[in-house]
Coordinates of C-alpha atoms in Angstrom, one line a residue:
M1 CA 3.1 -4.5 17.9
N2 CA 0.3 -1.9 18.5
E3 CA -3.3 -2.8 19.0
I4 CA -5.8 -1.6 16.7
D5 CA -9.5 -1.8 16.2
P6 CA -10.2 -5.4 15.1
N7 CA -12.8 -4.1 12.6
L8 CA -10.1 -2.2 10.6
P9 CA -7.9 -4.4 8.9
G10 CA -8.8 -5.3 5.5
I11 CA -9.3 -3.4 2.3
W12 CA -11.1 -0.1 2.1
I13 CA -12.3 2.4 -0.7
V14 CA -13.4 6.0 -0.6
P15 CA -16.1 5.9 -3.5
G16 CA -15.5 8.3 -6.7
E17 CA -11.6 7.8 -5.7
A18 CA -9.2 5.5 -7.6
F19 CA -7.3 4.6 -4.6
T20 CA -7.6 1.7 -2.6
Y21 CA -6.5 1.5 1.1
E22 CA -5.5 -1.7 3.1
I23 CA -4.9 -2.0 6.7
L24 CA -3.0 -4.9 8.1
P25 CA -3.8 -6.7 11.5
D26 CA -0.3 -5.2 12.4
G27 CA -2.1 -1.5 12.0
S28 CA 0.1 -0.8 8.9
Y29 CA -1.8 1.5 6.5
H30 CA -1.1 1.2 2.6
V31 CA -2.5 3.2 -0.2
A32 CA -2.8 1.9 -3.7
T33 CA -3.6 2.8 -7.4
P34 CA -5.2 0.0 -9.3
P35 CA -3.4 -3.2 -10.4
A36 CA -1.3 -2.7 -13.6
A37 CA -0.4 -4.9 -16.7
L38 CA 2.6 -7.4 -16.1
T39 CA 4.6 -9.5 -18.7
F40 CA 7.7 -11.1 -18.9
S41 CA 10.5 -11.7 -21.6
E42 CA 10.6 -15.5 -22.8
D43 CA 13.9 -15.5 -20.8
A44 CA 12.3 -13.8 -17.8
T45 CA 15.2 -11.3 -17.5
V46 CA 12.9 -8.7 -18.4
M47 CA 9.6 -7.7 -16.7
T48 CA 7.3 -5.0 -18.4
W49 CA 5.0 -3.8 -15.7
D50 CA 2.7 -0.7 -16.2
G51 CA 4.4 0.1 -19.5
S52 CA 8.1 0.1 -18.0
D53 CA 10.9 -2.2 -18.4
Y54 CA 12.7 -3.9 -15.4
V55 CA 15.9 -5.8 -15.6
R56 CA 16.3 -8.8 -13.5
Q57 CA 19.1 -8.4 -10.9
S58 CA 18.4 -11.6 -8.8
G59 CA 15.7 -14.4 -8.6
S60 CA 14.7 -16.6 -11.4
G61 CA 11.7 -17.5 -13.6
K62 CA 8.6 -16.0 -14.7
S63 CA 8.2 -14.6 -11.1
V64 CA 8.1 -11.1 -9.6
E65 CA 10.1 -12.4 -6.5
G66 CA 13.6 -11.1 -6.6
H67 CA 15.5 -7.8 -7.3
W68 CA 14.6 -5.6 -10.6
T69 CA 16.1 -2.5 -11.7
A70 CA 14.1 -0.1 -14.1
R71 CA 15.9 0.4 -17.4
D72 CA 16.1 4.2 -16.7
A73 CA 17.9 3.2 -13.4
R74 CA 15.5 5.6 -11.3
E75 CA 13.8 2.6 -9.5
D76 CA 15.2 -0.5 -7.8
W77 CA 12.5 -3.0 -6.5
L78 CA 13.0 -5.8 -4.1
F79 CA 9.9 -8.3 -4.1
S80 CA 10.1 -10.6 -1.2
S81 CA 8.3 -13.9 -1.1
D82 CA 6.2 -12.9 1.8
G83 CA 4.4 -10.5 -0.2
R84 CA 6.5 -7.3 0.7
Y85 CA 8.5 -5.1 -1.2
Q86 CA 11.1 -2.3 -0.9
L87 CA 11.6 0.3 -3.4
R88 CA 14.7 2.8 -3.6
L89 CA 14.4 5.6 -6.1
G90 CA 17.5 7.3 -7.8
D91 CA 17.2 10.5 -5.9
G92 CA 18.9 8.7 -2.9
G93 CA 16.1 9.1 -0.7
P94 CA 14.7 6.5 1.9
A95 CA 13.6 3.5 1.0
L96 CA 9.7 3.1 0.2
T97 CA 7.9 -0.2 1.7
G98 CA 4.8 -2.0 1.1
I99 CA 2.9 -5.1 0.0
W100 CA 2.3 -6.6 -3.2
A101 CA 0.1 -9.3 -4.9
L102 CA -0.5 -10.7 -8.3
R103 CA -4.1 -10.2 -9.8
N104 CA -5.9 -11.6 -12.6
G105 CA -4.3 -14.9 -13.1
G106 CA -0.8 -13.3 -12.9
T107 CA -1.2 -10.7 -15.5
Q108 CA -1.6 -7.7 -13.1
L109 CA 1.0 -6.5 -10.2
W110 CA -0.7 -4.9 -7.3
T111 CA 1.5 -2.7 -4.9
R112 CA 0.1 -0.8 -1.8
E113 CA 2.7 1.6 -0.3
R114 CA 2.8 1.8 3.2
L115 CA 2.2 5.3 4.3
A116 CA 1.5 4.8 8.3
Q117 CA 1.2 2.9 11.4
L118 CA -2.3 3.1 13.0
V119 CA -3.0 3.2 16.5
T120 CA -6.5 3.2 18.0
D121 CA -8.0 3.7 21.4
G122 CA -11.6 3.2 20.6
A123 CA -12.5 6.6 20.1
Q124 CA -9.3 8.1 18.3
I125 CA -7.2 6.8 15.5
T126 CA -3.5 8.3 15.2
F127 CA -1.8 7.9 11.7
Q128 CA 1.8 7.7 12.8
M129 CA 3.2 9.0 9.1
Q130 CA 6.7 8.0 8.1
G131 CA 8.8 11.1 8.2
E132 CA 5.9 13.4 8.9
P133 CA 3.9 14.6 12.1
S134 CA 1.3 12.0 13.4
I135 CA -2.4 13.0 12.7
T136 CA -5.1 12.2 15.0
Y137 CA -9.0 12.0 14.2
G138 CA -12.0 10.7 15.9
Y139 CA -13.5 7.9 14.2
T140 CA -16.2 5.0 13.9
V141 CA -16.2 2.1 12.1
S142 CA -19.2 -0.6 11.7
D143 CA -21.2 -2.4 9.2
G144 CA -18.4 -1.8 6.5
V145 CA -18.4 2.1 7.1
W146 CA -15.3 3.8 8.6
V147 CA -15.5 7.6 9.2
L148 CA -13.0 9.8 10.3
M149 CA -13.9 12.8 12.2
D150 CA -12.1 16.0 13.4
P151 CA -11.0 15.4 17.0
V152 CA -12.5 18.6 18.3
S153 CA -15.7 19.7 16.3
W154 CA -16.5 15.7 15.3
E155 CA -17.1 17.1 11.9
K156 CA -16.8 14.4 9.2
R157 CA -13.5 14.3 7.2
A158 CA -13.7 11.1 5.3
T159 CA -15.9 8.0 4.8
Y160 CA -14.2 4.7 3.5
R161 CA -16.3 1.6 2.6
R162 CA -15.6 -1.7 2.3
P163 CA -15.6 -2.7 -1.5

């Protein structure tokens, strides 16, 4: 496991953006849109999430945990009991992974896709992207503000805040 700055784990936002950014203590970096509405059919064989229907392949009860396939067969979701998920798209590409949680009393499902692994050295942060080149920035983090800077000019590139 990579060591990361202990001030980074948690949830971050960029004011004015609809996305939420979450860093886990292991340095995994996740990005999410807002939670989406979630309901189950009476027999719990169909989950309706964000207006799309998913058919249960495994698991039981009115629980997200298990294996679900979109009715149009373009998405195949596996939700684990440890709060992680795996998504396979019908295009046959690599699986996407991330974390999930129920919100609003179980009426919303919130997924955060894992996009990178972070590594810090106190002055620089490297985003080790999945299937892409790594990106390194200078950074500071204090008092609920995380700033990314160009590693050469130190010009500010992004400012994240705690919600």
